[in-house]
């Protein structure tokens, strides 16, 4: 029997790590389903130990250890997403599980086999984190973005542009897609299962570099071929979530870029940074 330390992925849970058991030896990082407060929630295995070697620790626990309900061995969150979530949680004074539950679209937790197969974590050539700020008129910024996109495509790297609202994402898509429309992927309604599946398949097609556009929901579903992440309309108040744990998408974007070791650019007519 294995004693598992599991990170629950749910909002409003103050405990970072919970203990469960399993008759099978399941790899660390695997996504599982666990019983919690009369509900079934997803979780991630952080540590696995032999229960026989921890008899004294088990006897000293003032609660009964429950069994995990199910798991799929080939499903796990990307390492870069786990790393970014930990940094976001530290800055936002909340739990890592709360961060993951906030930035992942709900369908990703309900059907993780579609989005988090281990093969998606294939090794890639890493760069280094770089922060740049662009404060100028919209036309000038967009011309700069177009230049960055051309440069990135030449290096076989994709570019992500994050906007505070879906309307803004659609608008900038029209401006930046001229001449490269076949290689632009726009995430529409993140609450739509159909939209998310289509977006994910296109975004992870590595036959050609892409321009990926959307709101902050895009950040948890990025391919590792990304070379630059642009956060446009940086001063917008809509980047700040009004739901617990009240994350700021600007912090989320920055930490995702840092974990992926890529260039991070913020732009606006008047920056708040």
Coordinates of C-alpha atoms in Angstrom, one line a residue:
X1 CA 0.0 0.0 0.0
X2 CA 1.2 3.5 -0.8
X3 CA 0.7 6.7 1.3
X4 CA 0.1 9.6 -1.0
X5 CA 0.5 13.3 -0.4
X6 CA -2.0 15.0 -2.7
X7 CA -2.6 18.6 -3.7
X8 CA -6.3 19.2 -4.1
X9 CA -7.4 21.3 -7.0
X10 CA -10.3 23.3 -5.7
X11 CA -11.2 26.8 -4.6
X12 CA -11.5 27.7 -0.9
X13 CA -9.3 24.9 0.5
X14 CA -6.7 26.3 2.9
X15 CA -4.8 23.0 3.4
X16 CA -2.2 22.7 0.7
X17 CA -1.5 18.9 1.0
X18 CA -3.8 16.1 2.0
X19 CA -3.0 12.4 2.7
X20 CA -4.7 9.5 1.0
X21 CA -3.7 5.9 0.3
X22 CA -3.7 3.6 -2.7
X23 CA -3.1 -0.1 -3.3
X24 CA -1.1 0.8 -6.4
X25 CA 2.2 2.6 -6.8
X26 CA 1.1 5.7 -8.8
X27 CA 3.7 8.1 -10.3
X28 CA 4.2 11.5 -8.7
X29 CA 2.5 14.2 -10.8
X30 CA -0.4 12.0 -11.8
X31 CA -3.9 13.6 -11.6
X32 CA -6.4 11.7 -9.5
X33 CA -9.9 12.0 -8.1
X34 CA -10.3 12.2 -4.3
X35 CA -13.1 12.5 -1.8
X36 CA -13.1 15.8 0.0
X37 CA -15.9 17.3 2.2
X38 CA -18.6 15.1 0.7
X39 CA -17.5 16.0 -2.8
X40 CA -15.2 14.5 -5.4
X41 CA -12.4 16.8 -6.5
X42 CA -9.3 16.4 -8.7
X43 CA -5.9 16.4 -7.2
X44 CA -2.2 15.9 -8.0
X45 CA 0.1 13.4 -6.4
X46 CA 3.0 15.4 -4.9
X47 CA 4.7 12.5 -3.0
X48 CA 4.4 8.7 -2.7
X49 CA 5.7 6.6 0.2
X50 CA 5.6 3.0 1.3
X51 CA 2.8 2.8 4.0
X52 CA 4.6 -0.1 5.7
X53 CA 7.6 2.1 6.4
X54 CA 5.4 4.8 7.8
X55 CA 3.3 2.9 10.3
X56 CA 4.3 5.1 13.3
X57 CA 3.3 8.2 11.3
X58 CA 0.0 6.7 10.3
X59 CA -0.8 5.7 13.9
X60 CA -0.1 9.3 15.0
X61 CA -2.6 10.8 12.6
X62 CA -5.7 12.2 14.3
X63 CA -7.9 11.5 11.2
X64 CA -8.7 8.4 9.0
X65 CA -6.9 8.1 5.7
X66 CA -9.2 7.7 2.7
X67 CA -8.5 6.0 -0.5
X68 CA -8.2 7.8 -3.8
X69 CA -11.1 7.0 -6.2
X70 CA -9.5 6.8 -9.6
X71 CA -6.5 7.8 -11.6
X72 CA -5.1 7.6 -15.1
X73 CA -1.3 7.0 -15.1
X74 CA -0.5 8.9 -18.3
X75 CA -2.2 12.2 -17.2
X76 CA -0.3 14.9 -15.4
X77 CA 0.0 18.6 -15.4
X78 CA 3.1 20.1 -17.2
X79 CA 6.0 20.8 -14.9
X80 CA 6.1 24.4 -16.0
X81 CA 2.5 24.9 -15.0
X82 CA 3.1 23.4 -11.6
X83 CA 6.1 25.7 -11.1
X84 CA 4.3 28.8 -12.2
X85 CA 1.3 27.9 -9.9
X86 CA 3.6 27.7 -6.9
X87 CA 5.1 31.1 -7.6
X88 CA 1.6 32.7 -8.2
X89 CA 0.3 31.2 -5.0
X90 CA 3.2 32.7 -3.0
X91 CA 2.6 36.2 -4.5
X92 CA -1.2 36.0 -4.2
X93 CA -1.2 34.5 -0.6
X94 CA -3.4 31.5 -1.6
X95 CA -3.1 27.8 -2.1
X96 CA -1.5 26.2 -5.2
X97 CA -4.6 24.1 -5.7
X98 CA -6.7 27.3 -5.6
X99 CA -4.5 28.9 -8.3
X100 CA -4.7 25.8 -10.6
X101 CA -8.5 25.6 -10.2
X102 CA -8.8 29.3 -11.1
X103 CA -6.6 29.4 -14.2
X104 CA -7.7 26.0 -15.7
X105 CA -11.0 26.0 -17.6
X106 CA -13.4 23.7 -15.8
X107 CA -13.5 21.1 -18.7
X108 CA -9.7 20.6 -18.3
X109 CA -10.4 19.2 -14.8
X110 CA -13.4 17.2 -15.8
X111 CA -11.7 15.6 -18.9
X112 CA -7.9 15.9 -18.2
X113 CA -7.2 13.1 -20.6
X114 CA -7.9 15.5 -23.5
X115 CA -5.4 18.2 -22.4
X116 CA -2.7 16.7 -20.1
X117 CA -1.3 13.5 -21.7
X118 CA 2.3 13.1 -20.6
X119 CA 3.5 13.2 -24.2
X120 CA 2.7 17.0 -24.2
X121 CA 5.6 17.5 -21.9
X122 CA 8.2 16.6 -24.5
X123 CA 11.7 18.3 -24.0
X124 CA 12.2 21.5 -25.9
X125 CA 15.0 24.0 -26.3
X126 CA 14.8 26.6 -23.6
X127 CA 15.7 30.2 -23.8
X128 CA 15.7 32.7 -20.9
X129 CA 13.2 34.9 -19.2
X130 CA 13.2 38.5 -20.4
X131 CA 10.9 41.3 -19.4
X132 CA 10.1 44.2 -21.7
X133 CA 7.5 47.0 -21.5
X134 CA 6.1 48.9 -24.5
X135 CA 4.3 52.2 -23.8
X136 CA 3.1 53.9 -27.0
X137 CA 0.1 54.5 -29.2
X138 CA -1.9 51.5 -30.3
X139 CA -0.8 51.6 -34.0
X140 CA 2.8 51.8 -32.9
X141 CA 2.4 48.9 -30.5
X142 CA 0.7 46.7 -33.1
X143 CA 3.4 47.4 -35.6
X144 CA 6.0 46.3 -33.0
X145 CA 4.0 43.2 -32.3
X146 CA 3.9 42.3 -36.0
X147 CA 7.6 42.7 -36.2
X148 CA 8.0 40.4 -33.2
X149 CA 5.7 37.8 -34.7
X150 CA 7.7 37.8 -38.0
X151 CA 10.9 37.5 -36.1
X152 CA 9.6 34.7 -34.0
X153 CA 8.2 32.7 -36.9
X154 CA 11.6 32.9 -38.6
X155 CA 13.0 31.3 -35.5
X156 CA 10.2 28.7 -35.6
X157 CA 8.8 30.0 -32.3
X158 CA 5.1 30.8 -31.6
X159 CA 3.8 34.0 -30.0
X160 CA 1.0 34.3 -27.5
X161 CA -1.0 37.6 -27.0
X162 CA -3.2 37.9 -23.9
X163 CA -6.1 40.4 -23.7
X164 CA -8.3 41.3 -20.7
X165 CA -11.6 40.5 -22.5
X166 CA -12.8 38.3 -25.4
X167 CA -13.9 41.4 -27.3
X168 CA -10.4 42.8 -27.2
X169 CA -9.0 39.4 -28.2
X170 CA -11.2 39.3 -31.3
X171 CA -10.4 42.9 -32.2
X172 CA -6.6 42.5 -32.0
X173 CA -6.8 39.2 -33.9
X174 CA -8.2 41.0 -36.9
X175 CA -5.4 43.6 -36.7
X176 CA -2.5 41.1 -36.3
X177 CA -3.7 38.2 -38.5
X178 CA -3.2 40.0 -41.9
X179 CA -1.0 37.8 -44.1
X180 CA -0.8 35.0 -41.5
X181 CA -4.4 34.1 -40.9
X182 CA -3.7 30.4 -41.5
X183 CA -1.4 30.4 -38.5
X184 CA -3.6 32.3 -36.0
X185 CA -5.4 30.5 -33.2
X186 CA -8.0 32.4 -31.3
X187 CA -9.6 31.0 -28.2
X188 CA -13.3 32.0 -28.1
X189 CA -15.6 31.2 -25.2
X190 CA -13.4 29.2 -22.7
X191 CA -16.5 27.7 -21.2
X192 CA -17.3 25.9 -24.4
X193 CA -16.0 22.3 -24.5
X194 CA -16.0 22.4 -28.3
X195 CA -14.1 25.7 -28.5
X196 CA -11.5 24.4 -26.0
X197 CA -10.9 21.1 -27.8
X198 CA -10.5 22.8 -31.2
X199 CA -8.2 25.5 -29.7
X200 CA -6.0 22.9 -28.0
X201 CA -5.6 20.7 -31.0
X202 CA -4.7 23.7 -33.2
X203 CA -2.4 25.3 -30.6
X204 CA -0.4 22.1 -30.1
X205 CA 0.0 21.5 -33.9
X206 CA 3.8 21.9 -34.2
X207 CA 3.9 21.8 -38.0
X208 CA 4.3 25.7 -38.1
X209 CA 4.8 28.5 -35.6
X210 CA 1.5 30.1 -34.4
X211 CA 0.1 33.3 -33.2
X212 CA -2.1 32.3 -30.3
X213 CA -4.6 34.9 -29.0
X214 CA -7.1 34.8 -26.0
X215 CA -7.8 35.8 -22.5
X216 CA -5.8 34.5 -19.5
X217 CA -7.4 31.0 -19.8
X218 CA -5.0 30.4 -22.7
X219 CA -2.1 30.5 -20.2
X220 CA -2.7 27.1 -18.8
X221 CA -2.9 25.4 -22.2
X222 CA 0.2 26.7 -24.0
X223 CA 2.4 24.4 -26.1
X224 CA 6.1 24.5 -25.1
X225 CA 7.0 25.9 -28.5
X226 CA 6.2 29.4 -27.3
X227 CA 9.0 32.0 -27.6
X228 CA 7.2 35.2 -26.6
X229 CA 4.2 36.1 -24.4
X230 CA 2.6 39.5 -24.9
X231 CA 0.1 41.0 -22.4
X232 CA -1.7 43.8 -24.2
X233 CA -3.8 46.5 -22.5
X234 CA -1.7 46.0 -19.4
X235 CA -3.4 48.7 -17.3
X236 CA -6.9 47.2 -17.7
X237 CA -8.8 46.6 -14.5
X238 CA -10.4 43.5 -16.0
X239 CA -7.1 41.5 -15.4
X240 CA -8.0 41.4 -11.7
X241 CA -10.4 38.6 -10.9
X242 CA -13.4 39.4 -8.7
X243 CA -13.7 35.7 -7.6
X244 CA -11.7 34.0 -4.9
X245 CA -8.7 33.7 -4.8
X246 CA -8.8 37.1 -6.6
X247 CA -5.8 36.4 -8.9
X248 CA -4.3 39.1 -11.1
X249 CA -3.8 37.7 -14.6
X250 CA -0.8 40.0 -15.1
X251 CA 1.0 38.1 -12.3
X252 CA -0.2 34.8 -13.8
X253 CA 1.2 35.7 -17.2
X254 CA 4.5 36.8 -15.9
X255 CA 5.1 33.6 -13.8
X256 CA 4.0 31.4 -16.8
X257 CA 6.6 33.2 -19.0
X258 CA 9.2 32.9 -16.3
X259 CA 8.5 29.1 -15.9
X260 CA 8.7 28.6 -19.6
X261 CA 11.9 30.7 -19.8
X262 CA 10.6 33.0 -22.6
X263 CA 10.3 36.7 -23.4
X264 CA 7.5 38.5 -21.6
X265 CA 6.2 41.8 -23.0
X266 CA 3.6 44.1 -21.6
X267 CA 2.0 46.9 -23.7
X268 CA -0.4 49.7 -23.3
X269 CA -0.9 53.4 -24.1
X270 CA -0.2 54.2 -20.5
X271 CA 1.4 51.4 -18.4
X272 CA 0.6 50.7 -14.8
X273 CA 4.0 49.1 -14.1

